[in-house]
PDB file of C-alpha atoms in Angstrom:
ATOM      1  CA  GLY A   1      31.218   3.937  59.730  1.00 83.00           C
ATOM      2  CA  GLU A   2      31.602   7.635  60.395  1.00 90.00           C
ATOM      3  CA  ASN A   3      28.703   9.965  59.575  1.00 94.00           C
ATOM      4  CA  VAL A   4      29.251  13.717  59.329  1.00 97.00           C
ATOM      5  CA  GLU A   5      26.343  16.125  59.215  1.00 98.00           C
ATOM      6  CA  GLN A   6      26.745  19.790  58.327  1.00 98.00           C
ATOM      7  CA  HIS A   7      24.416  22.753  58.780  1.00 98.00           C
ATOM      8  CA  PRO A   8      23.262  25.029  57.336  1.00 98.00           C
ATOM      9  CA  SER A   9      23.374  24.075  53.666  1.00 97.00           C
ATOM     10  CA  THR A  10      23.210  27.736  52.637  1.00 98.00           C
ATOM     11  CA  LEU A  11      24.129  30.854  54.547  1.00 98.00           C
ATOM     12  CA  SER A  12      23.923  34.515  53.586  1.00 98.00           C
ATOM     13  CA  VAL A  13      25.503  37.230  55.699  1.00 98.00           C
ATOM     14  CA  GLN A  14      26.169  40.913  55.306  1.00 98.00           C
ATOM     15  CA  GLU A  15      29.746  41.940  54.793  1.00 98.00           C
ATOM     16  CA  GLY A  16      31.398  42.470  58.146  1.00 98.00           C
ATOM     17  CA  ASP A  17      29.100  40.105  60.013  1.00 98.00           C
ATOM     18  CA  SER A  18      30.122  36.716  61.379  1.00 98.00           C
ATOM     19  CA  ALA A  19      29.322  33.329  59.878  1.00 98.00           C
ATOM     20  CA  VAL A  20      29.072  30.053  61.774  1.00 98.00           C
ATOM     21  CA  ILE A  21      28.908  26.582  60.253  1.00 98.00           C
ATOM     22  CA  LYS A  22      28.323  23.539  62.424  1.00 98.00           C
ATOM     23  CA  CYS A  23      29.146  19.872  61.972  1.00 98.00           C
ATOM     24  CA  THR A  24      28.497  16.750  63.984  1.00 98.00           C
ATOM     25  CA  TYR A  25      30.205  13.395  63.741  1.00 98.00           C
ATOM     26  CA  SER A  26      29.346   9.945  65.001  1.00 97.00           C
ATOM     27  CA  ASP A  27      32.591   8.025  65.495  1.00 96.00           C
ATOM     28  CA  SER A  28      34.328   8.874  68.776  1.00 94.00           C
ATOM     29  CA  ALA A  29      37.581   7.525  67.302  1.00 95.00           C
ATOM     30  CA  SER A  30      37.806  10.464  64.882  1.00 96.00           C
ATOM     31  CA  ASN A  31      40.693  12.659  65.920  1.00 95.00           C
ATOM     32  CA  TYR A  32      41.275  15.108  63.093  1.00 95.00           C
ATOM     33  CA  PHE A  33      38.756  17.680  61.851  1.00 97.00           C
ATOM     34  CA  PRO A  34      39.699  19.836  58.853  1.00 97.00           C
ATOM     35  CA  TRP A  35      37.702  22.530  57.110  1.00 98.00           C
ATOM     36  CA  TYR A  36      37.939  23.174  53.387  1.00 98.00           C
ATOM     37  CA  LYS A  37      36.906  26.099  51.220  1.00 98.00           C
ATOM     38  CA  GLN A  38      35.946  25.353  47.629  1.00 98.00           C
ATOM     39  CA  GLU A  39      35.483  28.031  45.036  1.00 97.00           C
ATOM     40  CA  LEU A  40      33.520  27.341  41.889  1.00 94.00           C
ATOM     41  CA  GLY A  41      35.356  25.065  39.494  1.00 93.00           C
ATOM     42  CA  LYS A  42      38.333  24.555  41.811  1.00 95.00           C
ATOM     43  CA  GLY A  43      39.570  21.937  44.211  1.00 96.00           C
ATOM     44  CA  PRO A  44      38.974  22.303  47.960  1.00 97.00           C
ATOM     45  CA  GLN A  45      41.516  24.276  49.942  1.00 96.00           C
ATOM     46  CA  LEU A  46      42.435  23.423  53.529  1.00 96.00           C
ATOM     47  CA  ILE A  47      41.763  26.559  55.576  1.00 97.00           C
ATOM     48  CA  ILE A  48      41.996  25.367  59.154  1.00 97.00           C
ATOM     49  CA  ASP A  49      41.964  22.144  61.124  1.00 96.00           C
ATOM     50  CA  ILE A  50      41.702  20.977  64.706  1.00 96.00           C
ATOM     51  CA  ARG A  51      42.836  17.845  66.444  1.00 94.00           C
ATOM     52  CA  SER A  52      41.061  15.984  69.212  1.00 91.00           C
ATOM     53  CA  ASN A  53      43.447  17.145  71.924  1.00 89.00           C
ATOM     54  CA  VAL A  54      42.533  20.806  71.340  1.00 88.00           C
ATOM     55  CA  GLY A  55      39.268  22.602  71.997  1.00 93.00           C
ATOM     56  CA  GLU A  56      39.760  25.721  69.927  1.00 96.00           C
ATOM     57  CA  LYS A  57      42.069  27.045  67.254  1.00 96.00           C
ATOM     58  CA  LYS A  58      42.204  30.439  65.628  1.00 97.00           C
ATOM     59  CA  ASP A  59      43.895  31.806  62.528  1.00 95.00           C
ATOM     60  CA  GLN A  60      43.220  35.483  61.904  1.00 96.00           C
ATOM     61  CA  ARG A  61      39.512  35.792  61.019  1.00 97.00           C
ATOM     62  CA  ILE A  62      38.717  32.100  61.165  1.00 98.00           C
ATOM     63  CA  ALA A  63      38.412  29.857  64.190  1.00 98.00           C
ATOM     64  CA  VAL A  64      37.307  26.327  64.837  1.00 98.00           C
ATOM     65  CA  THR A  65      35.936  24.840  68.036  1.00 97.00           C
ATOM     66  CA  LEU A  66      35.620  21.189  68.967  1.00 97.00           C
ATOM     67  CA  ASN A  67      33.405  19.571  71.580  1.00 96.00           C
ATOM     68  CA  LYS A  68      34.445  15.935  71.802  1.00 95.00           C
ATOM     69  CA  THR A  69      31.799  15.030  74.338  1.00 95.00           C
ATOM     70  CA  ALA A  70      28.992  16.267  72.148  1.00 96.00           C
ATOM     71  CA  LYS A  71      30.806  15.226  68.966  1.00 97.00           C
ATOM     72  CA  HIS A  72      30.434  18.499  67.207  1.00 96.00           C
ATOM     73  CA  PHE A  73      32.748  21.103  65.774  1.00 98.00           C
ATOM     74  CA  SER A  74      32.164  24.517  64.283  1.00 98.00           C
ATOM     75  CA  LEU A  75      33.780  27.004  61.928  1.00 98.00           C
ATOM     76  CA  HIS A  76      33.584  30.675  62.794  1.00 98.00           C
ATOM     77  CA  ILE A  77      34.426  33.407  60.301  1.00 98.00           C
ATOM     78  CA  THR A  78      34.472  36.954  61.634  1.00 98.00           C
ATOM     79  CA  GLU A  79      34.422  40.243  59.724  1.00 98.00           C
ATOM     80  CA  THR A  80      33.300  38.435  56.581  1.00 98.00           C
ATOM     81  CA  GLN A  81      34.373  39.749  53.205  1.00 97.00           C
ATOM     82  CA  PRO A  82      32.946  39.090  49.717  1.00 97.00           C
ATOM     83  CA  GLU A  83      35.950  36.890  48.921  1.00 97.00           C
ATOM     84  CA  ASP A  84      34.851  34.554  51.719  1.00 98.00           C
ATOM     85  CA  SER A  85      31.919  33.538  49.492  1.00 98.00           C
ATOM     86  CA  ALA A  86      32.413  29.870  48.623  1.00 98.00           C
ATOM     87  CA  VAL A  87      31.311  26.375  49.599  1.00 98.00           C
ATOM     88  CA  TYR A  88      32.752  25.167  52.886  1.00 98.00           C
ATOM     89  CA  PHE A  89      33.129  21.494  53.793  1.00 98.00           C
ATOM     90  CA  CYS A  90      33.878  20.021  57.177  1.00 98.00           C
ATOM     91  CA  ALA A  91      35.411  16.577  57.496  1.00 98.00           C
ATOM     92  CA  ALA A  92      36.307  14.041  60.153  1.00 97.00           C
ATOM     93  CA  SER A  93      39.141  11.565  60.001  1.00 95.00           C
ATOM     94  CA  ILE A  94      40.785   8.881  62.075  1.00 93.00           C
ATOM     95  CA  SER A  95      44.470   9.703  61.780  1.00 89.00           C
ATOM     96  CA  GLY A  96      44.198  10.561  58.097  1.00 88.00           C
ATOM     97  CA  ASN A  97      43.234   7.062  56.998  1.00 86.00           C
ATOM     98  CA  GLN A  98      40.021   8.255  55.389  1.00 88.00           C
ATOM     99  CA  PHE A  99      38.106  11.502  55.375  1.00 94.00           C
ATOM    100  CA  TYR A 100      34.359  11.734  55.834  1.00 95.00           C
ATOM    101  CA  PHE A 101      32.907  14.947  54.486  1.00 97.00           C
ATOM    102  CA  GLY A 102      29.895  16.987  55.395  1.00 97.00           C
ATOM    103  CA  THR A 103      27.453  17.944  52.677  1.00 97.00           C
ATOM    104  CA  GLY A 104      28.796  21.464  52.364  1.00 97.00           C
ATOM    105  CA  THR A 105      27.626  24.980  53.162  1.00 98.00           C
ATOM    106  CA  SER A 106      27.287  27.583  50.446  1.00 98.00           C
ATOM    107  CA  LEU A 107      28.267  30.895  52.022  1.00 98.00           C
ATOM    108  CA  THR A 108      27.344  34.160  50.357  1.00 98.00           C
ATOM    109  CA  VAL A 109      28.712  37.408  51.734  1.00 98.00           C
ATOM    110  CA  ILE A 110      26.603  40.335  50.592  1.00 97.00           C
ATOM    111  CA  PRO A 111      28.583  43.542  50.024  1.00 95.00           C
TER     112      PRO A 111
ATOM    113  CA  GLY B   1      54.053  24.729  50.599  1.00 65.00           C
ATOM    114  CA  ALA B   2      51.928  21.597  50.140  1.00 88.00           C
ATOM    115  CA  VAL B   3      50.963  22.106  46.511  1.00 94.00           C
ATOM    116  CA  VAL B   4      49.204  19.462  44.471  1.00 96.00           C
ATOM    117  CA  SER B   5      48.852  19.748  40.725  1.00 97.00           C
ATOM    118  CA  GLN B   6      46.446  17.921  38.478  1.00 97.00           C
ATOM    119  CA  HIS B   7      46.553  17.554  34.732  1.00 97.00           C
ATOM    120  CA  PRO B   8      44.644  18.078  32.559  1.00 97.00           C
ATOM    121  CA  SER B   9      42.272  20.637  34.036  1.00 97.00           C
ATOM    122  CA  ARG B  10      39.678  19.946  31.368  1.00 97.00           C
ATOM    123  CA  VAL B  11      39.273  17.132  28.895  1.00 97.00           C
ATOM    124  CA  ILE B  12      36.642  16.254  26.352  1.00 97.00           C
ATOM    125  CA  CYS B  13      36.715  12.789  24.901  1.00 96.00           C
ATOM    126  CA  LYS B  14      34.533  10.565  22.788  1.00 97.00           C
ATOM    127  CA  SER B  15      32.597   7.676  24.201  1.00 97.00           C
ATOM    128  CA  GLY B  16      34.666   4.499  24.268  1.00 97.00           C
ATOM    129  CA  THR B  17      38.052   6.167  24.597  1.00 97.00           C
ATOM    130  CA  SER B  18      40.296   6.241  27.667  1.00 97.00           C
ATOM    131  CA  VAL B  19      41.480   9.271  29.571  1.00 97.00           C
ATOM    132  CA  LYS B  20      44.401   9.554  31.977  1.00 97.00           C
ATOM    133  CA  ILE B  21      44.497  12.137  34.766  1.00 98.00           C
ATOM    134  CA  GLU B  22      47.736  12.879  36.597  1.00 97.00           C
ATOM    135  CA  CYS B  23      48.054  14.031  40.180  1.00 97.00           C
ATOM    136  CA  ARG B  24      51.365  15.298  41.493  1.00 96.00           C
ATOM    137  CA  SER B  25      52.515  16.490  44.885  1.00 94.00           C
ATOM    138  CA  LEU B  26      54.964  19.223  43.977  1.00 94.00           C
ATOM    139  CA  ASP B  27      56.785  19.965  47.203  1.00 90.00           C
ATOM    140  CA  PHE B  28      56.270  16.945  49.418  1.00 91.00           C
ATOM    141  CA  GLN B  29      56.223  13.196  49.186  1.00 90.00           C
ATOM    142  CA  ALA B  30      52.871  11.517  49.531  1.00 90.00           C
ATOM    143  CA  THR B  31      52.632   7.840  50.339  1.00 87.00           C
ATOM    144  CA  THR B  32      48.859   8.173  50.197  1.00 93.00           C
ATOM    145  CA  MET B  33      46.722   9.930  47.621  1.00 95.00           C
ATOM    146  CA  PHE B  34      42.960   9.955  47.319  1.00 96.00           C
ATOM    147  CA  TRP B  35      40.757  10.184  44.242  1.00 97.00           C
ATOM    148  CA  TYR B  36      37.344  11.810  44.518  1.00 97.00           C
ATOM    149  CA  ARG B  37      34.465  12.450  42.213  1.00 97.00           C
ATOM    150  CA  GLN B  38      32.185  15.418  42.682  1.00 96.00           C
ATOM    151  CA  PHE B  39      28.795  15.977  41.137  1.00 93.00           C
ATOM    152  CA  PRO B  40      27.385  19.509  40.812  1.00 91.00           C
ATOM    153  CA  LYS B  41      26.453  21.070  44.141  1.00 90.00           C
ATOM    154  CA  GLN B  42      27.342  17.912  46.017  1.00 93.00           C
ATOM    155  CA  SER B  43      30.028  16.813  48.404  1.00 94.00           C
ATOM    156  CA  LEU B  44      33.108  14.829  47.497  1.00 95.00           C
ATOM    157  CA  MET B  45      32.668  11.132  46.901  1.00 95.00           C
ATOM    158  CA  LEU B  46      35.736   9.032  47.624  1.00 95.00           C
ATOM    159  CA  MET B  47      36.511   6.668  44.771  1.00 96.00           C
ATOM    160  CA  ALA B  48      39.733   5.076  45.935  1.00 96.00           C
ATOM    161  CA  THR B  49      42.744   5.372  48.174  1.00 94.00           C
ATOM    162  CA  SER B  50      46.067   5.109  46.401  1.00 92.00           C
ATOM    163  CA  ASN B  51      49.157   3.985  48.267  1.00 90.00           C
ATOM    164  CA  GLU B  52      52.600   4.191  46.723  1.00 87.00           C
ATOM    165  CA  GLY B  53      53.879   0.837  45.616  1.00 85.00           C
ATOM    166  CA  SER B  54      50.692  -1.096  46.271  1.00 87.00           C
ATOM    167  CA  LYS B  55      47.295  -1.640  44.764  1.00 89.00           C
ATOM    168  CA  ALA B  56      44.658   0.992  45.281  1.00 93.00           C
ATOM    169  CA  THR B  57      41.765   0.389  47.625  1.00 94.00           C
ATOM    170  CA  TYR B  58      38.461   1.088  45.916  1.00 96.00           C
ATOM    171  CA  GLU B  59      35.260   2.152  47.577  1.00 95.00           C
ATOM    172  CA  GLN B  60      32.183   0.002  47.262  1.00 94.00           C
ATOM    173  CA  GLY B  61      30.471   0.504  43.940  1.00 94.00           C
ATOM    174  CA  VAL B  62      33.551   1.843  42.130  1.00 96.00           C
ATOM    175  CA  GLU B  63      34.664  -0.416  39.310  1.00 94.00           C
ATOM    176  CA  LYS B  64      38.391  -0.984  39.614  1.00 93.00           C
ATOM    177  CA  ASP B  65      38.675  -2.206  36.031  1.00 95.00           C
ATOM    178  CA  LYS B  66      37.084   0.981  34.768  1.00 96.00           C
ATOM    179  CA  PHE B  67      38.938   3.424  36.996  1.00 97.00           C
ATOM    180  CA  LEU B  68      42.561   2.307  36.941  1.00 96.00           C
ATOM    181  CA  ILE B  69      44.780   3.875  39.560  1.00 95.00           C
ATOM    182  CA  ASN B  70      48.553   3.744  39.586  1.00 92.00           C
ATOM    183  CA  HIS B  71      50.682   5.275  42.324  1.00 90.00           C
ATOM    184  CA  ALA B  72      54.115   4.608  40.899  1.00 83.00           C
ATOM    185  CA  SER B  73      56.104   7.128  42.906  1.00 90.00           C
ATOM    186  CA  LEU B  74      55.866   9.217  46.044  1.00 90.00           C
ATOM    187  CA  THR B  75      54.834  12.257  44.019  1.00 93.00           C
ATOM    188  CA  LEU B  76      52.637  10.874  41.255  1.00 94.00           C
ATOM    189  CA  SER B  77      49.335   9.039  41.070  1.00 95.00           C
ATOM    190  CA  THR B  78      47.317   8.542  37.916  1.00 96.00           C
ATOM    191  CA  LEU B  79      43.654   7.778  37.312  1.00 97.00           C
ATOM    192  CA  THR B  80      42.706   6.289  33.975  1.00 97.00           C
ATOM    193  CA  VAL B  81      39.056   6.220  33.026  1.00 97.00           C
ATOM    194  CA  THR B  82      38.797   3.354  30.571  1.00 97.00           C
ATOM    195  CA  SER B  83      36.133   3.053  27.880  1.00 96.00           C
ATOM    196  CA  ALA B  84      34.567   6.285  29.029  1.00 97.00           C
ATOM    197  CA  HIS B  85      30.842   6.830  28.686  1.00 96.00           C
ATOM    198  CA  PRO B  86      28.750   9.987  29.074  1.00 96.00           C
ATOM    199  CA  GLU B  87      27.782   8.976  32.618  1.00 95.00           C
ATOM    200  CA  ASP B  88      31.473   9.193  33.565  1.00 96.00           C
ATOM    201  CA  SER B  89      31.364  12.923  32.907  1.00 97.00           C
ATOM    202  CA  SER B  90      32.181  14.600  36.196  1.00 96.00           C
ATOM    203  CA  PHE B  91      34.658  16.656  38.187  1.00 97.00           C
ATOM    204  CA  TYR B  92      37.507  14.451  39.386  1.00 98.00           C
ATOM    205  CA  ILE B  93      39.712  15.678  42.232  1.00 98.00           C
ATOM    206  CA  CYS B  94      42.818  14.133  43.694  1.00 97.00           C
ATOM    207  CA  SER B  95      44.432  14.844  47.017  1.00 97.00           C
ATOM    208  CA  ALA B  96      47.714  14.006  48.674  1.00 95.00           C
ATOM    209  CA  LEU B  97      48.181  13.266  52.335  1.00 93.00           C
ATOM    210  CA  LEU B  98      50.971  14.969  54.253  1.00 88.00           C
ATOM    211  CA  ALA B  99      52.109  12.064  56.363  1.00 80.00           C
ATOM    212  CA  GLY B 100      52.344  12.425  60.098  1.00 81.00           C
ATOM    213  CA  VAL B 101      50.045  15.427  60.382  1.00 85.00           C
ATOM    214  CA  TYR B 102      47.024  14.006  58.494  1.00 89.00           C
ATOM    215  CA  GLU B 103      46.718  17.136  56.364  1.00 92.00           C
ATOM    216  CA  GLN B 104      45.112  16.520  52.990  1.00 94.00           C
ATOM    217  CA  TYR B 105      45.892  18.838  50.097  1.00 96.00           C
ATOM    218  CA  PHE B 106      43.746  18.840  46.995  1.00 97.00           C
ATOM    219  CA  GLY B 107      44.556  19.283  43.360  1.00 97.00           C
ATOM    220  CA  PRO B 108      42.603  21.821  41.289  1.00 97.00           C
ATOM    221  CA  GLY B 109      40.397  19.136  39.746  1.00 97.00           C
ATOM    222  CA  THR B 110      39.780  17.787  36.256  1.00 98.00           C
ATOM    223  CA  ARG B 111      36.542  18.406  34.410  1.00 97.00           C
ATOM    224  CA  LEU B 112      35.855  15.357  32.240  1.00 97.00           C
ATOM    225  CA  THR B 113      33.211  15.546  29.546  1.00 97.00           C
ATOM    226  CA  VAL B 114      32.438  12.412  27.543  1.00 97.00           C
ATOM    227  CA  THR B 115      30.518  12.986  24.340  1.00 96.00           C
TER     228      THR B 115
END
């Protein structure tokens, strides 16, 4: 089955700096890669996603890149703000049939 | 758009009782819903996949007779924890799949505490 690895497990950045979280996957059939933000005590929130036919996608301060050959994808957050502090999960899916999650990255933005 | 609600948000029950958790997609129809369990500081663990009008598919190690799932309509799935025990205490999260685009939207979660 699919195996998703996520690094780092914790990340601290100064406000205004950039944050990068990386994930790798094992199943070349995976074609959908979402990223979720989870605040304490809440359910995960879809923040951005990328499909296998695209190499990069950007939405304001967040962007995701995908390298299908290397089987890795990354989340980039620029100009970080304290409200970006949360746990971020990557996931890989084959057409939405099942989602395989990374182990999460706890991001702390220091004011 | 794409809002999923979950009720209740918190529940405390006594050992041996049953608890029902509802998951609703408020502004879209979801033929597929997922139920997850999350332990503190850990990732989401898929319990079962719920498809409207058919039996749920449970992950290995999840007792289907203990965690009853019913997906009776395109907007509602329920998880019933039967004969709950303290080890069932956890954060339960549902999600609904937006068909055709693979997007998964999560509910706010239910904190279950069994005393």
